[in-house]
Amino acid sequence: LLRAFSSGCAALTGVEAISNGVPAFRRPKSRNAATTLALMGLLAATMFCGIIALARETGVRMAEYPAKDLYDNGVPVGPDYVQQPVITQVAAAVFGDGTFLFVLLAVATALVLFLAANTAFNGFPLLGSILARDSYLPRQLHTRGDRLAFSNGIILLSGAAALLVVVYGADSTRLIQLYIVGVFVSFTLSQIGMVRHWNKELPTEEDPRKRLHIHRVRSINAFGAVITCLVLIVVLVTKFSHGAWVAVLGMVLFYAVMTTIRRHYDKVAEEIAAPADDREDETLRPSRMHSIVLVSKLHRPTLRALAYARLMRADSLEALTINVDAEDTRALREEWERRGIEVPLKIINSPYREITRPVIEYVKRLRKEHPRDVVSLIIPEYVVGHWYEHLLHNQSALRLKGRLHFTPGVMVTSVPYQLESSEAAKVRARRRANWSAPGDVRRGPVEKKGTGGRREGERRP
């Protein structure tokens, strides 16, 4: 009886969509939500009782293991047999298999399930934003997209749903085990939370009528907590081996991950907090600044980086190159002297033809000799216009910057040099800037410079 009761309670799991969506109702919100919930319960009970009556009348049978529990002329149907859902069997018995009304019922059922799946996309992004605001999920889930929706939460939920569909083979019988456990855990916790809420309200309320109301609703919430907790226990006992253990394991993992994320954010906030005393090291000005321009060849990007380094007016400035090829290094030195560049060129030999490690060791040695100074490493980089061109350039610079980010007292500056292919990227950027997005009207007009007083989104006739 309890097992049948827990299975039937799966039909009631849609009520959390009403409770989560109360802020979206018109005023009075609570009354409209309660009316909607009552209508929803009436429809669910009517449809549930109707399906049970028709199933009993038409002789519908459902087997937990159809391959061995169902027989055809005394022989098990085997693993190739596909057991149709109850509503499909009832529709086939009432209307006839493949008739117009049968297909109409199938389409209506699909639309209802589609709307039911949409409730998660209404609820989870909002819940994720609240948890992200409280530092229990990544902060990206708290930001809204261009359509004023929590786009990152929608994308995350879409990916998780697709993964579950693939892993479980889109078998709703197996997927429902994950759903019902989580639902009744939330039901039980919410009812207990309401009991605690009324317990806090009762000592401060002096109006006898309101106190009587609090006693009544607290009793309802306490009864609901007992019932939902009973259902949860029954579900865990009866459905644990059928896949409910995955939901329990998932809750434990989610709790551990969310707790870890919160600890990380708290630790980062504590480390980066502004010091209370201005005499601490973070507010002291460095004694000197050493600027180093990383040079591979003497070309236009290098000349631009040298010009920028001179503009910084550092206490010391030098160019650094790694000798991985003796002939190229000799040619670079001769060209350097021929042009008469005043910046001294320092050459570091690398017998194993490495570039990243010698630079890092040299910078660390400077930091060790002058711990109160700051080292500024200036790296000339190419700017390309296509994604595949990034695979051909800037890989050494990326590795070097990634390693130096862990070295205190070292500032890494990139000096970009735009190649011709980057013009294509500029054209794409201007095209995106001139495109009127669907949200432009909602955001309102924005004044743009150089448009002769026209507003963004307006076009000349």
Coordinates of C-alpha atoms in Angstrom, one line a residue:
L1 CA 0.0 0.0 0.0
L2 CA 2.8 2.4 0.9
R3 CA 4.6 1.6 -2.3
A4 CA 1.5 2.3 -4.4
F5 CA 1.0 5.5 -2.4
S6 CA 4.6 6.7 -3.1
S7 CA 4.2 5.9 -6.8
G8 CA 0.9 7.8 -6.9
C9 CA 2.5 10.8 -5.2
A10 CA 4.7 11.2 -8.3
A11 CA 1.6 12.7 -10.0
L12 CA 1.6 15.5 -7.4
T13 CA 5.1 16.7 -8.0
G14 CA 4.1 19.6 -10.2
V15 CA 2.8 21.6 -7.3
E16 CA 6.3 22.9 -6.6
A17 CA 6.0 24.9 -9.8
I18 CA 3.1 26.9 -8.2
S19 CA 5.0 27.5 -4.9
N20 CA 8.2 28.6 -6.7
G21 CA 6.2 30.9 -9.1
V22 CA 4.2 32.8 -6.5
P23 CA 6.1 36.1 -7.2
A24 CA 5.0 35.9 -10.9
F25 CA 1.3 36.0 -10.0
R26 CA -0.9 39.1 -10.1
R27 CA -1.9 40.7 -6.9
P28 CA -3.2 39.3 -4.5
K29 CA -0.4 36.8 -5.2
S30 CA -1.1 34.3 -2.4
R31 CA -4.8 34.1 -3.2
N32 CA -4.2 33.7 -7.0
A33 CA -1.5 31.1 -6.3
A34 CA -3.8 29.2 -3.9
T35 CA -6.6 29.2 -6.5
T36 CA -4.3 27.9 -9.2
L37 CA -3.0 25.2 -6.9
A38 CA -6.6 24.1 -6.0
L39 CA -7.6 24.0 -9.7
M40 CA -4.4 22.0 -10.4
G41 CA -5.1 19.6 -7.7
L42 CA -8.7 19.1 -8.9
L43 CA -7.6 18.5 -12.4
A44 CA -4.9 16.0 -11.3
A45 CA -7.3 14.1 -9.1
T46 CA -10.0 14.0 -11.9
M47 CA -7.5 12.8 -14.5
F48 CA -5.8 10.3 -12.1
C49 CA -9.1 8.8 -11.1
G50 CA -10.3 8.7 -14.7
I51 CA -7.2 6.9 -15.9
I52 CA -7.5 4.3 -13.0
A53 CA -11.2 3.7 -13.9
L54 CA -10.5 3.2 -17.6
A55 CA -7.4 1.1 -16.9
R56 CA -9.5 -1.2 -14.7
E57 CA -12.3 -1.4 -17.3
T58 CA -10.0 -2.1 -20.2
G59 CA -7.8 -4.5 -18.4
V60 CA -4.5 -2.6 -18.7
R61 CA -1.5 -4.3 -17.1
M62 CA 1.9 -2.9 -16.3
A63 CA 4.9 -5.1 -15.3
E64 CA 8.0 -3.9 -13.5
Y65 CA 10.1 -6.4 -15.5
P66 CA 8.1 -7.0 -18.6
A67 CA 10.7 -9.3 -20.2
K68 CA 10.1 -12.0 -17.7
D69 CA 6.8 -11.0 -16.0
L70 CA 4.6 -10.8 -19.2
Y71 CA 3.7 -14.0 -21.0
D72 CA 2.5 -14.6 -24.6
N73 CA 0.8 -18.0 -24.8
G74 CA 2.6 -19.2 -21.7
V75 CA 6.1 -18.0 -22.9
P76 CA 7.8 -14.9 -21.6
V77 CA 7.8 -12.0 -24.1
G78 CA 11.6 -11.5 -23.8
P79 CA 13.8 -8.4 -23.8
D80 CA 12.7 -7.3 -27.3
Y81 CA 9.2 -6.6 -26.0
V82 CA 8.3 -2.8 -25.7
Q83 CA 5.8 -2.1 -22.9
Q84 CA 3.6 0.8 -23.8
P85 CA 2.7 3.4 -21.1
V86 CA -0.7 3.1 -19.3
I87 CA -2.2 6.1 -21.1
T88 CA -1.2 4.7 -24.5
Q89 CA -2.8 1.3 -23.7
V90 CA -6.0 3.0 -22.5
A91 CA -6.1 5.2 -25.6
A92 CA -5.7 2.2 -27.8
A93 CA -8.4 0.3 -26.0
V94 CA -10.9 3.2 -26.0
F95 CA -10.3 4.9 -29.4
G96 CA -8.4 2.2 -31.3
D97 CA -4.7 2.0 -32.1
G98 CA -3.6 4.6 -34.7
T99 CA -7.0 6.4 -35.0
F100 CA -7.3 10.2 -35.1
L101 CA -8.3 10.5 -31.5
F102 CA -5.5 8.2 -30.5
V103 CA -3.0 10.4 -32.3
L104 CA -4.6 13.6 -30.9
L105 CA -4.3 12.2 -27.3
A106 CA -0.6 11.4 -28.0
V107 CA 0.1 14.9 -29.3
A108 CA -1.7 16.5 -26.3
T109 CA 0.3 14.4 -23.9
A110 CA 3.5 15.4 -25.6
L111 CA 2.6 19.1 -25.3
V112 CA 1.7 18.7 -21.6
L113 CA 5.1 17.0 -21.0
F114 CA 6.8 19.7 -22.9
L115 CA 5.2 22.3 -20.7
A116 CA 6.1 20.3 -17.6
A117 CA 9.7 20.1 -18.6
N118 CA 9.7 23.9 -19.1
T119 CA 8.9 24.4 -15.3
A120 CA 12.5 23.4 -14.6
F121 CA 13.8 26.1 -16.9
N122 CA 11.7 28.6 -15.1
G123 CA 12.7 27.5 -11.6
F124 CA 16.4 26.4 -11.7
P125 CA 17.9 29.5 -13.3
L126 CA 16.3 31.7 -10.6
L127 CA 17.3 29.2 -7.8
G128 CA 20.8 29.1 -9.3
S129 CA 21.0 32.9 -9.2
I130 CA 20.0 33.0 -5.6
L131 CA 22.6 30.3 -4.7
A132 CA 25.2 32.1 -6.7
R133 CA 24.5 35.4 -5.0
D134 CA 25.1 33.6 -1.7
S135 CA 28.4 32.2 -3.1
Y136 CA 27.2 28.5 -3.2
L137 CA 27.4 28.3 -7.0
P138 CA 29.7 30.1 -9.6
R139 CA 29.0 33.8 -9.8
Q140 CA 28.3 33.5 -13.5
L141 CA 24.9 32.0 -12.7
H142 CA 23.8 35.3 -11.0
T143 CA 24.2 37.5 -14.0
R144 CA 21.3 38.1 -16.5
G145 CA 21.7 37.9 -20.2
D146 CA 20.5 40.3 -22.9
R147 CA 16.9 39.0 -22.7
L148 CA 16.9 39.7 -18.9
A149 CA 16.9 35.9 -18.3
F150 CA 19.5 33.9 -16.4
S151 CA 21.1 32.6 -19.6
N152 CA 24.0 30.7 -17.9
G153 CA 21.6 28.8 -15.7
I154 CA 19.4 27.8 -18.7
I155 CA 22.5 26.6 -20.7
L156 CA 23.8 24.6 -17.7
L157 CA 20.4 23.0 -17.2
S158 CA 20.1 22.2 -20.9
G159 CA 23.5 20.5 -20.9
A160 CA 22.6 18.5 -17.7
A161 CA 19.2 17.4 -19.1
A162 CA 20.8 16.3 -22.4
L163 CA 23.4 14.3 -20.5
L164 CA 20.7 12.5 -18.5
V165 CA 18.7 11.7 -21.6
V166 CA 21.7 10.1 -23.2
V167 CA 22.9 8.2 -20.1
Y168 CA 19.4 6.9 -19.3
G169 CA 18.4 6.3 -22.9
A170 CA 15.4 8.7 -22.5
D171 CA 13.6 6.1 -20.3
S172 CA 11.1 8.0 -18.2
T173 CA 10.6 5.0 -15.9
R174 CA 14.3 5.2 -14.9
L175 CA 14.5 9.0 -14.9
I176 CA 11.4 9.4 -12.6
Q177 CA 13.3 7.7 -9.8
L178 CA 15.8 10.7 -9.8
Y179 CA 12.9 13.2 -9.9
I180 CA 10.7 11.9 -7.1
V181 CA 13.4 11.6 -4.5
G182 CA 14.5 15.2 -5.0
V183 CA 11.0 16.5 -5.0
F184 CA 10.0 14.9 -1.7
V185 CA 13.2 15.9 -0.1
S186 CA 12.4 19.5 -1.0
F187 CA 8.7 19.1 0.1
T188 CA 9.8 17.8 3.5
L189 CA 12.3 20.5 4.1
S190 CA 9.9 23.2 3.0
Q191 CA 7.2 22.0 5.3
I192 CA 9.6 21.8 8.2
G193 CA 10.8 25.3 7.4
M194 CA 7.2 26.6 7.5
V195 CA 6.7 25.0 10.9
R196 CA 9.9 26.8 12.2
H197 CA 8.6 30.0 10.6
W198 CA 5.3 29.8 12.5
N199 CA 7.1 28.9 15.7
K200 CA 9.0 32.2 15.4
E201 CA 5.9 34.2 14.6
L202 CA 3.8 32.8 17.5
P203 CA 5.6 34.4 20.5
T204 CA 5.5 37.9 18.9
E205 CA 1.8 37.8 17.9
E206 CA -0.7 39.1 20.4
D207 CA -3.9 39.2 18.3
P208 CA -6.0 36.1 19.3
R209 CA -7.5 35.7 15.8
K210 CA -4.0 35.7 14.2
R211 CA -2.7 33.4 16.9
L212 CA -5.5 30.9 16.1
H213 CA -4.7 31.2 12.4
I214 CA -1.0 30.5 13.1
H215 CA -1.9 27.4 15.2
R216 CA -4.1 26.2 12.3
V217 CA -1.6 26.6 9.5
R218 CA 1.2 25.3 11.7
S219 CA -0.8 22.1 12.2
I220 CA -1.3 21.8 8.5
N221 CA 2.4 22.3 7.8
A222 CA 3.3 19.8 10.5
F223 CA 0.9 17.2 9.0
G224 CA 2.3 17.9 5.6
A225 CA 5.9 17.4 6.8
V226 CA 5.0 14.0 8.4
I227 CA 3.2 12.8 5.2
T228 CA 6.0 13.9 2.8
C229 CA 8.6 12.5 5.1
L230 CA 6.7 9.2 5.2
V231 CA 6.5 9.2 1.4
L232 CA 10.3 10.0 1.1
I233 CA 11.1 7.1 3.4
V234 CA 8.9 4.7 1.4
V235 CA 10.4 6.0 -1.9
L236 CA 13.9 5.5 -0.7
V237 CA 13.2 2.0 0.6
T238 CA 11.2 0.8 -2.5
K239 CA 13.0 2.7 -5.2
F240 CA 16.6 2.7 -3.9
S241 CA 17.7 -0.3 -6.0
H242 CA 15.8 1.0 -9.1
G243 CA 17.9 4.2 -9.4
A244 CA 17.0 6.3 -6.5
W245 CA 20.5 5.8 -5.1
V246 CA 21.8 8.0 -7.8
A247 CA 19.7 10.9 -6.5
V248 CA 21.0 10.4 -3.0
L249 CA 24.6 10.3 -4.2
G250 CA 24.0 13.4 -6.3
M251 CA 22.6 15.3 -3.3
V252 CA 25.7 14.4 -1.3
L253 CA 28.0 15.4 -4.1
F254 CA 26.1 18.7 -4.8
Y255 CA 26.3 19.5 -1.1
A256 CA 30.0 18.9 -1.0
V257 CA 30.6 20.9 -4.2
M258 CA 28.5 23.8 -3.1
T259 CA 30.2 23.9 0.3
T260 CA 33.6 23.9 -1.4
I261 CA 32.6 26.8 -3.7
R262 CA 31.4 28.8 -0.7
R263 CA 34.6 28.2 1.2
H264 CA 36.6 29.2 -1.9
Y265 CA 34.7 32.5 -2.3
D266 CA 35.0 33.3 1.4
K267 CA 38.8 32.6 1.3
V268 CA 39.3 34.8 -1.8
A269 CA 37.2 37.6 -0.3
E270 CA 39.3 37.5 2.9
E271 CA 42.6 37.5 0.9
I272 CA 41.7 40.4 -1.4
A273 CA 40.0 42.6 1.2
A274 CA 41.5 46.1 1.5
P275 CA 43.9 46.4 4.4
A276 CA 42.6 48.4 7.4
D277 CA 46.1 49.9 8.0
D278 CA 47.6 51.9 5.1
R279 CA 51.1 51.0 6.3
E280 CA 50.8 47.5 5.1
D281 CA 52.9 46.3 2.2
E282 CA 50.0 46.4 -0.3
T283 CA 49.8 50.2 -0.1
L284 CA 53.6 50.9 -0.3
R285 CA 55.0 52.1 -3.6
P286 CA 57.7 49.9 -5.1
S287 CA 61.3 51.2 -4.9
R288 CA 62.0 50.8 -8.6
M289 CA 60.6 49.3 -11.8
H290 CA 62.6 47.1 -14.2
S291 CA 61.1 46.9 -17.7
I292 CA 62.1 43.9 -19.9
V293 CA 61.0 43.7 -23.5
L294 CA 60.9 40.1 -24.8
V295 CA 62.4 40.0 -28.3
S296 CA 62.5 37.1 -30.8
K297 CA 63.2 39.1 -34.0
L298 CA 63.6 42.7 -34.8
H299 CA 60.3 43.5 -36.6
R300 CA 57.5 46.0 -36.3
P301 CA 55.8 44.4 -33.3
T302 CA 59.2 44.5 -31.5
L303 CA 59.7 48.2 -32.4
R304 CA 56.2 49.1 -31.2
A305 CA 56.9 47.2 -27.9
L306 CA 60.2 49.1 -27.5
A307 CA 58.5 52.5 -28.1
Y308 CA 55.8 51.6 -25.5
A309 CA 58.5 50.6 -23.0
R310 CA 60.3 53.9 -23.4
L311 CA 57.1 55.7 -22.8
M312 CA 56.7 54.0 -19.4
R313 CA 59.9 55.7 -18.1
A314 CA 61.0 52.8 -16.0
D315 CA 64.1 53.0 -13.8
S316 CA 65.9 50.4 -16.0
L317 CA 65.0 49.1 -19.5
E318 CA 66.5 46.2 -21.4
A319 CA 65.6 43.9 -24.2
L320 CA 65.8 40.1 -23.6
T321 CA 66.2 37.4 -26.2
I322 CA 66.7 33.7 -25.8
N323 CA 69.5 32.1 -27.8
V324 CA 68.0 28.9 -29.2
D325 CA 69.6 29.3 -32.7
A326 CA 73.1 30.8 -32.9
E327 CA 72.7 32.1 -36.4
D328 CA 69.4 33.8 -35.7
T329 CA 70.8 35.4 -32.5
R330 CA 73.9 36.7 -34.4
A331 CA 71.7 38.2 -37.1
L332 CA 69.5 39.8 -34.4
R333 CA 72.5 41.4 -32.7
E334 CA 74.0 42.7 -35.9
E335 CA 70.6 44.3 -36.9
W336 CA 70.3 45.7 -33.4
E337 CA 73.7 47.4 -33.6
R338 CA 73.1 48.6 -37.2
R339 CA 69.9 50.4 -36.2
G340 CA 71.6 51.9 -33.2
I341 CA 68.8 51.0 -30.7
E342 CA 69.8 52.5 -27.4
V343 CA 68.0 49.8 -25.4
P344 CA 70.6 47.2 -24.3
L345 CA 70.1 43.7 -25.6
K346 CA 70.6 40.9 -23.2
I347 CA 71.1 37.4 -24.6
I348 CA 70.5 34.3 -22.5
N349 CA 71.7 31.0 -23.8
S350 CA 69.3 28.0 -23.8
P351 CA 71.2 24.8 -24.6
Y352 CA 67.9 22.8 -24.5
R353 CA 66.2 25.3 -26.8
E354 CA 63.6 26.3 -24.2
I355 CA 62.2 29.8 -24.1
T356 CA 59.8 29.9 -21.2
R357 CA 62.0 28.5 -18.4
P358 CA 65.1 30.8 -19.0
V359 CA 62.8 33.9 -19.0
I360 CA 61.1 32.8 -15.8
E361 CA 64.4 32.0 -14.1
Y362 CA 65.9 35.4 -15.1
V363 CA 62.8 37.3 -13.8
K364 CA 62.9 35.4 -10.6
R365 CA 66.6 36.1 -10.2
L366 CA 65.9 39.8 -10.5
R367 CA 63.1 39.6 -8.0
K368 CA 65.4 37.8 -5.5
E369 CA 68.2 40.4 -5.9
H370 CA 65.8 43.3 -5.6
P371 CA 62.7 42.1 -3.6
R372 CA 61.3 45.7 -3.2
D373 CA 61.4 46.3 -6.9
V374 CA 58.8 45.5 -9.6
V375 CA 59.6 43.7 -12.8
S376 CA 57.5 44.6 -15.9
L377 CA 57.7 42.1 -18.7
I378 CA 56.5 43.5 -22.0
I379 CA 55.5 41.0 -24.7
P380 CA 54.8 41.9 -28.3
E381 CA 51.9 39.9 -29.7
Y382 CA 50.1 39.5 -33.0
V383 CA 46.4 40.2 -33.3
V384 CA 44.7 38.0 -35.9
G385 CA 41.1 38.0 -37.2
H386 CA 40.2 34.3 -37.4
W387 CA 39.9 31.7 -34.7
Y388 CA 42.1 29.2 -36.5
E389 CA 45.0 31.7 -36.8
H390 CA 45.2 31.8 -33.0
L391 CA 46.5 28.2 -33.2
L392 CA 49.5 29.4 -35.2
H393 CA 50.5 32.4 -33.0
N394 CA 51.0 33.5 -29.4
Q395 CA 51.3 30.1 -27.9
S396 CA 54.7 30.9 -26.3
A397 CA 53.4 34.1 -25.0
L398 CA 50.3 32.4 -23.4
R399 CA 52.5 29.8 -21.7
L400 CA 54.9 32.5 -20.4
K401 CA 52.1 34.7 -19.1
G402 CA 50.4 31.6 -17.5
R403 CA 53.6 30.8 -15.6
L404 CA 54.4 34.3 -14.6
H405 CA 51.0 34.9 -13.1
F406 CA 52.1 32.8 -10.1
T407 CA 55.2 35.0 -9.5
P408 CA 54.6 37.9 -7.1
G409 CA 56.0 41.3 -8.0
V410 CA 55.9 40.6 -11.8
M411 CA 53.6 42.5 -14.1
V412 CA 53.0 41.2 -17.6
T413 CA 52.0 43.6 -20.4
S414 CA 50.9 42.6 -23.9
V415 CA 51.6 45.1 -26.7
P416 CA 49.3 44.1 -29.6
Y417 CA 50.1 44.5 -33.3
Q418 CA 47.2 44.2 -35.6
L419 CA 47.7 42.1 -38.7
E420 CA 45.7 42.6 -41.9
S421 CA 43.4 39.6 -41.1
S422 CA 42.3 41.5 -37.9
E423 CA 40.5 44.0 -40.2
A424 CA 37.9 41.2 -40.9
A425 CA 37.3 41.1 -37.1
K426 CA 36.8 44.8 -37.1
V427 CA 34.2 44.6 -39.8
R428 CA 32.4 41.8 -37.9
A429 CA 32.5 44.0 -34.8
R430 CA 31.0 47.0 -36.6
R431 CA 28.3 44.8 -38.1
R432 CA 27.4 43.5 -34.6
A433 CA 27.4 47.1 -33.3
N434 CA 25.0 48.3 -36.0
W435 CA 22.6 45.4 -35.6
S436 CA 19.4 46.1 -33.7
A437 CA 19.0 43.3 -31.1
P438 CA 15.5 42.3 -30.0
G439 CA 16.2 43.9 -26.6
D440 CA 17.1 47.3 -27.9
V441 CA 13.6 48.6 -27.6
R442 CA 13.3 47.4 -24.1
R443 CA 16.7 48.8 -23.1
G444 CA 15.8 52.2 -24.5
P445 CA 17.7 54.4 -26.9
V446 CA 21.3 55.1 -26.3
E447 CA 23.1 58.2 -27.6
K448 CA 26.0 57.4 -29.9
K449 CA 28.9 59.7 -30.8
G450 CA 29.3 60.7 -34.4
T451 CA 25.7 59.9 -35.5
G452 CA 24.5 63.5 -35.9
G453 CA 22.1 63.4 -32.9
R454 CA 20.6 60.1 -34.0
R455 CA 19.9 57.4 -31.4
E456 CA 21.0 53.8 -31.5
G457 CA 18.6 51.7 -33.4
E458 CA 17.3 54.7 -35.5
R459 CA 18.0 54.7 -39.2
R460 CA 17.8 57.5 -41.7
P461 CA 14.8 57.4 -44.1

